């Protein structure tokens, strides 16, 4: 059953709402990629990574996500000039969503944002369990089963979701981009090569100090 759910960052300054949340309307995956690990280390939020360095992510249509408070705290970082936009609440370093440009209509929400609101339901109950893991080659330690090879069923489902969201006009309104200009609504920083290189030893498959 689809439901609207409240969202908030760790400190409660940024709040929002996700509409029509259900296992059928979203896509939940575990991403073990080096960039997702580096991003959370950059924020000082490695606590959100699982034991294999995975990020629990729910992919949603942009138009279903809206922020209702604290937008002055929203900002983003890109690991490279052409990298994914990784939006977060600078007040408490809570990830808010990962996106590409609006022509690729999805927002990948790290589930921390979905767990913080008072009365939040378990993610398994709202979205179902993760449908698979991706980029297991970067996982810390032994790659989880099924994460090394391309998951064709998961890939096909993701492509169907993206195409459906695009055709049904679910790109707009976008929580992070202005429709008229197509540009970000909030500040975006790009890490320098030195900053990026400093993060790599912290990531899998054999992070420094592990």
PDB file of N, CA and C in Angstrom, residues 49-96:
ATOM      1  N   UNK A  49      27.450   3.547   6.553  1.00  0.00           N
ATOM      2  CA  UNK A  49      27.857   2.424   5.716  1.00  0.00           C
ATOM      3  C   UNK A  49      27.695   1.112   6.481  1.00  0.00           C
ATOM      4  N   UNK A  50      27.293   0.058   5.797  1.00  0.00           N
ATOM      5  CA  UNK A  50      27.205  -1.232   6.464  1.00  0.00           C
ATOM      6  C   UNK A  50      28.596  -1.865   6.572  1.00  0.00           C
ATOM      7  N   UNK A  51      28.674  -3.067   7.086  1.00  0.00           N
ATOM      8  CA  UNK A  51      29.966  -3.693   7.348  1.00  0.00           C
ATOM      9  C   UNK A  51      30.789  -3.926   6.086  1.00  0.00           C
ATOM     10  N   UNK A  52      30.142  -3.907   4.931  1.00  0.00           N
ATOM     11  CA  UNK A  52      30.850  -4.088   3.666  1.00  0.00           C
ATOM     12  C   UNK A  52      31.025  -2.758   2.914  1.00  0.00           C
ATOM     13  N   UNK A  53      30.723  -1.649   3.585  1.00  0.00           N
ATOM     14  CA  UNK A  53      30.838  -0.350   2.929  1.00  0.00           C
ATOM     15  C   UNK A  53      29.655  -0.002   2.053  1.00  0.00           C
ATOM     16  N   UNK A  54      28.533  -0.664   2.246  1.00  0.00           N
ATOM     17  CA  UNK A  54      27.354  -0.437   1.411  1.00  0.00           C
ATOM     18  C   UNK A  54      26.473   0.694   1.909  1.00  0.00           C
ATOM     19  N   UNK A  55      25.871   1.400   0.965  1.00  0.00           N
ATOM     20  CA  UNK A  55      24.871   2.431   1.260  1.00  0.00           C
ATOM     21  C   UNK A  55      23.493   1.894   0.897  1.00  0.00           C
ATOM     22  N   UNK A  56      22.568   1.967   1.828  1.00  0.00           N
ATOM     23  CA  UNK A  56      21.185   1.529   1.617  1.00  0.00           C
ATOM     24  C   UNK A  56      20.435   2.688   0.969  1.00  0.00           C
ATOM     25  N   UNK A  57      20.040   2.516  -0.284  1.00  0.00           N
ATOM     26  CA  UNK A  57      19.488   3.615  -1.075  1.00  0.00           C
ATOM     27  C   UNK A  57      18.124   3.248  -1.643  1.00  0.00           C
ATOM     28  N   UNK A  58      17.178   4.199  -1.527  1.00  0.00           N
ATOM     29  CA  UNK A  58      15.862   4.058  -2.145  1.00  0.00           C
ATOM     30  C   UNK A  58      15.774   5.062  -3.293  1.00  0.00           C
ATOM     31  N   UNK A  59      15.563   4.560  -4.505  1.00  0.00           N
ATOM     32  CA  UNK A  59      15.429   5.424  -5.680  1.00  0.00           C
ATOM     33  C   UNK A  59      13.963   5.806  -5.852  1.00  0.00           C
ATOM     34  N   UNK A  60      13.717   7.120  -5.992  1.00  0.00           N
ATOM     35  CA  UNK A  60      12.351   7.618  -6.101  1.00  0.00           C
ATOM     36  C   UNK A  60      12.253   8.599  -7.265  1.00  0.00           C
ATOM     37  N   UNK A  61      11.041   8.843  -7.728  1.00  0.00           N
ATOM     38  CA  UNK A  61      10.799   9.861  -8.743  1.00  0.00           C
ATOM     39  C   UNK A  61      10.985  11.242  -8.116  1.00  0.00           C
ATOM     40  N   UNK A  62      11.655  12.184  -8.809  1.00  0.00           N
ATOM     41  CA  UNK A  62      11.903  13.504  -8.218  1.00  0.00           C
ATOM     42  C   UNK A  62      10.650  14.218  -7.735  1.00  0.00           C
ATOM     43  N   UNK A  63       9.557  14.132  -8.486  1.00  0.00           N
ATOM     44  CA  UNK A  63       8.360  14.899  -8.118  1.00  0.00           C
ATOM     45  C   UNK A  63       7.691  14.406  -6.848  1.00  0.00           C
ATOM     46  N   UNK A  64       8.063  13.208  -6.374  1.00  0.00           N
ATOM     47  CA  UNK A  64       7.446  12.684  -5.153  1.00  0.00           C
ATOM     48  C   UNK A  64       8.144  13.157  -3.887  1.00  0.00           C
ATOM     49  N   UNK A  65       9.297  13.836  -4.043  1.00  0.00           N
ATOM     50  CA  UNK A  65      10.079  14.285  -2.888  1.00  0.00           C
ATOM     51  C   UNK A  65      10.053  15.801  -2.809  1.00  0.00           C
ATOM     52  N   UNK A  66       9.717  16.339  -1.647  1.00  0.00           N
ATOM     53  CA  UNK A  66       9.703  17.792  -1.454  1.00  0.00           C
ATOM     54  C   UNK A  66      10.176  18.118  -0.052  1.00  0.00           C
ATOM     55  N   UNK A  67      10.884  19.240   0.078  1.00  0.00           N
ATOM     56  CA  UNK A  67      11.336  19.700   1.386  1.00  0.00           C
ATOM     57  C   UNK A  67      10.422  20.824   1.860  1.00  0.00           C
ATOM     58  N   UNK A  68      10.058  20.765   3.115  1.00  0.00           N
ATOM     59  CA  UNK A  68       9.083  21.692   3.666  1.00  0.00           C
ATOM     60  C   UNK A  68       9.673  22.642   4.692  1.00  0.00           C
ATOM     61  N   UNK A  69      10.906  22.402   5.073  1.00  0.00           N
ATOM     62  CA  UNK A  69      11.542  23.250   6.085  1.00  0.00           C
ATOM     63  C   UNK A  69      13.059  23.093   5.992  1.00  0.00           C
ATOM     64  N   UNK A  70      13.766  24.191   6.250  1.00  0.00           N
ATOM     65  CA  UNK A  70      15.218  24.134   6.367  1.00  0.00           C
ATOM     66  C   UNK A  70      15.970  24.110   5.055  1.00  0.00           C
ATOM     67  N   UNK A  71      15.357  24.603   3.966  1.00  0.00           N
ATOM     68  CA  UNK A  71      16.032  24.544   2.675  1.00  0.00           C
ATOM     69  C   UNK A  71      17.319  25.368   2.640  1.00  0.00           C
ATOM     70  N   UNK A  72      17.450  26.312   3.576  1.00  0.00           N
ATOM     71  CA  UNK A  72      18.697  27.095   3.623  1.00  0.00           C
ATOM     72  C   UNK A  72      19.900  26.241   4.013  1.00  0.00           C
ATOM     73  N   UNK A  73      19.654  25.047   4.517  1.00  0.00           N
ATOM     74  CA  UNK A  73      20.744  24.153   4.914  1.00  0.00           C
ATOM     75  C   UNK A  73      21.126  23.168   3.806  1.00  0.00           C
ATOM     76  N   UNK A  74      20.388  23.168   2.702  1.00  0.00           N
ATOM     77  CA  UNK A  74      20.629  22.183   1.645  1.00  0.00           C
ATOM     78  C   UNK A  74      21.829  22.617   0.793  1.00  0.00           C
ATOM     79  N   UNK A  75      22.736  21.701   0.541  1.00  0.00           N
ATOM     80  CA  UNK A  75      23.900  21.953  -0.297  1.00  0.00           C
ATOM     81  C   UNK A  75      24.304  20.632  -0.934  1.00  0.00           C
ATOM     82  N   UNK A  76      25.294  20.679  -1.819  1.00  0.00           N
ATOM     83  CA  UNK A  76      25.704  19.453  -2.509  1.00  0.00           C
ATOM     84  C   UNK A  76      27.201  19.451  -2.727  1.00  0.00           C
ATOM     85  N   UNK A  77      27.727  18.254  -2.938  1.00  0.00           N
ATOM     86  CA  UNK A  77      29.125  18.076  -3.314  1.00  0.00           C
ATOM     87  C   UNK A  77      29.165  17.106  -4.492  1.00  0.00           C
ATOM     88  N   UNK A  78      30.129  17.333  -5.379  1.00  0.00           N
ATOM     89  CA  UNK A  78      30.412  16.406  -6.471  1.00  0.00           C
ATOM     90  C   UNK A  78      31.865  15.959  -6.317  1.00  0.00           C
ATOM     91  N   UNK A  79      32.100  14.685  -6.467  1.00  0.00           N
ATOM     92  CA  UNK A  79      33.474  14.201  -6.309  1.00  0.00           C
ATOM     93  C   UNK A  79      34.356  14.631  -7.470  1.00  0.00           C
ATOM     94  N   UNK A  80      33.739  14.836  -8.646  1.00  0.00           N
ATOM     95  CA  UNK A  80      34.453  15.343  -9.824  1.00  0.00           C
ATOM     96  C   UNK A  80      33.547  16.360 -10.515  1.00  0.00           C
ATOM     97  N   UNK A  81      34.087  17.065 -11.500  1.00  0.00           N
ATOM     98  CA  UNK A  81      33.315  18.080 -12.221  1.00  0.00           C
ATOM     99  C   UNK A  81      32.058  17.503 -12.867  1.00  0.00           C
ATOM    100  N   UNK A  82      32.121  16.258 -13.296  1.00  0.00           N
ATOM    101  CA  UNK A  82      30.981  15.636 -13.966  1.00  0.00           C
ATOM    102  C   UNK A  82      30.332  14.547 -13.121  1.00  0.00           C
ATOM    103  N   UNK A  83      30.652  14.524 -11.848  1.00  0.00           N
ATOM    104  CA  UNK A  83      30.134  13.480 -10.979  1.00  0.00           C
ATOM    105  C   UNK A  83      28.691  13.703 -10.566  1.00  0.00           C
ATOM    106  N   UNK A  84      28.146  12.703  -9.898  1.00  0.00           N
ATOM    107  CA  UNK A  84      26.784  12.784  -9.366  1.00  0.00           C
ATOM    108  C   UNK A  84      26.689  13.928  -8.357  1.00  0.00           C
ATOM    109  N   UNK A  85      25.545  14.579  -8.339  1.00  0.00           N
ATOM    110  CA  UNK A  85      25.251  15.575  -7.306  1.00  0.00           C
ATOM    111  C   UNK A  85      24.836  14.819  -6.049  1.00  0.00           C
ATOM    112  N   UNK A  86      25.545  15.093  -4.970  1.00  0.00           N
ATOM    113  CA  UNK A  86      25.261  14.413  -3.706  1.00  0.00           C
ATOM    114  C   UNK A  86      24.815  15.471  -2.691  1.00  0.00           C
ATOM    115  N   UNK A  87      23.503  15.567  -2.533  1.00  0.00           N
ATOM    116  CA  UNK A  87      22.888  16.612  -1.714  1.00  0.00           C
ATOM    117  C   UNK A  87      22.865  16.186  -0.254  1.00  0.00           C
ATOM    118  N   UNK A  88      23.080  17.159   0.639  1.00  0.00           N
ATOM    119  CA  UNK A  88      23.064  16.847   2.068  1.00  0.00           C
ATOM    120  C   UNK A  88      22.667  18.086   2.880  1.00  0.00           C
ATOM    121  N   UNK A  89      22.314  17.852   4.130  1.00  0.00           N
ATOM    122  CA  UNK A  89      21.991  18.933   5.069  1.00  0.00           C
ATOM    123  C   UNK A  89      23.277  19.344   5.780  1.00  0.00           C
ATOM    124  N   UNK A  90      23.735  20.550   5.531  1.00  0.00           N
ATOM    125  CA  UNK A  90      25.017  20.951   6.121  1.00  0.00           C
ATOM    126  C   UNK A  90      24.917  21.177   7.626  1.00  0.00           C
ATOM    127  N   UNK A  91      23.689  21.304   8.140  1.00  0.00           N
ATOM    128  CA  UNK A  91      23.514  21.501   9.580  1.00  0.00           C
ATOM    129  C   UNK A  91      23.992  20.290  10.376  1.00  0.00           C
ATOM    130  N   UNK A  92      23.818  19.080   9.831  1.00  0.00           N
ATOM    131  CA  UNK A  92      24.186  17.873  10.578  1.00  0.00           C
ATOM    132  C   UNK A  92      24.770  16.786   9.684  1.00  0.00           C
ATOM    133  N   UNK A  93      25.080  17.154   8.428  1.00  0.00           N
ATOM    134  CA  UNK A  93      25.728  16.224   7.490  1.00  0.00           C
ATOM    135  C   UNK A  93      24.881  14.970   7.234  1.00  0.00           C
ATOM    136  N   UNK A  94      23.571  15.155   7.140  1.00  0.00           N
ATOM    137  CA  UNK A  94      22.697  14.053   6.764  1.00  0.00           C
ATOM    138  C   UNK A  94      22.518  14.036   5.252  1.00  0.00           C
ATOM    139  N   UNK A  95      22.804  12.922   4.565  1.00  0.00           N
ATOM    140  CA  UNK A  95      22.563  12.848   3.118  1.00  0.00           C
ATOM    141  C   UNK A  95      21.070  13.014   2.818  1.00  0.00           C
ATOM    142  N   UNK A  96      20.773  13.802   1.778  1.00  0.00           N
ATOM    143  CA  UNK A  96      19.383  14.044   1.401  1.00  0.00           C
ATOM    144  C   UNK A  96      18.989  13.354   0.102  1.00  0.00           C
TER     145      UNK A  96
END
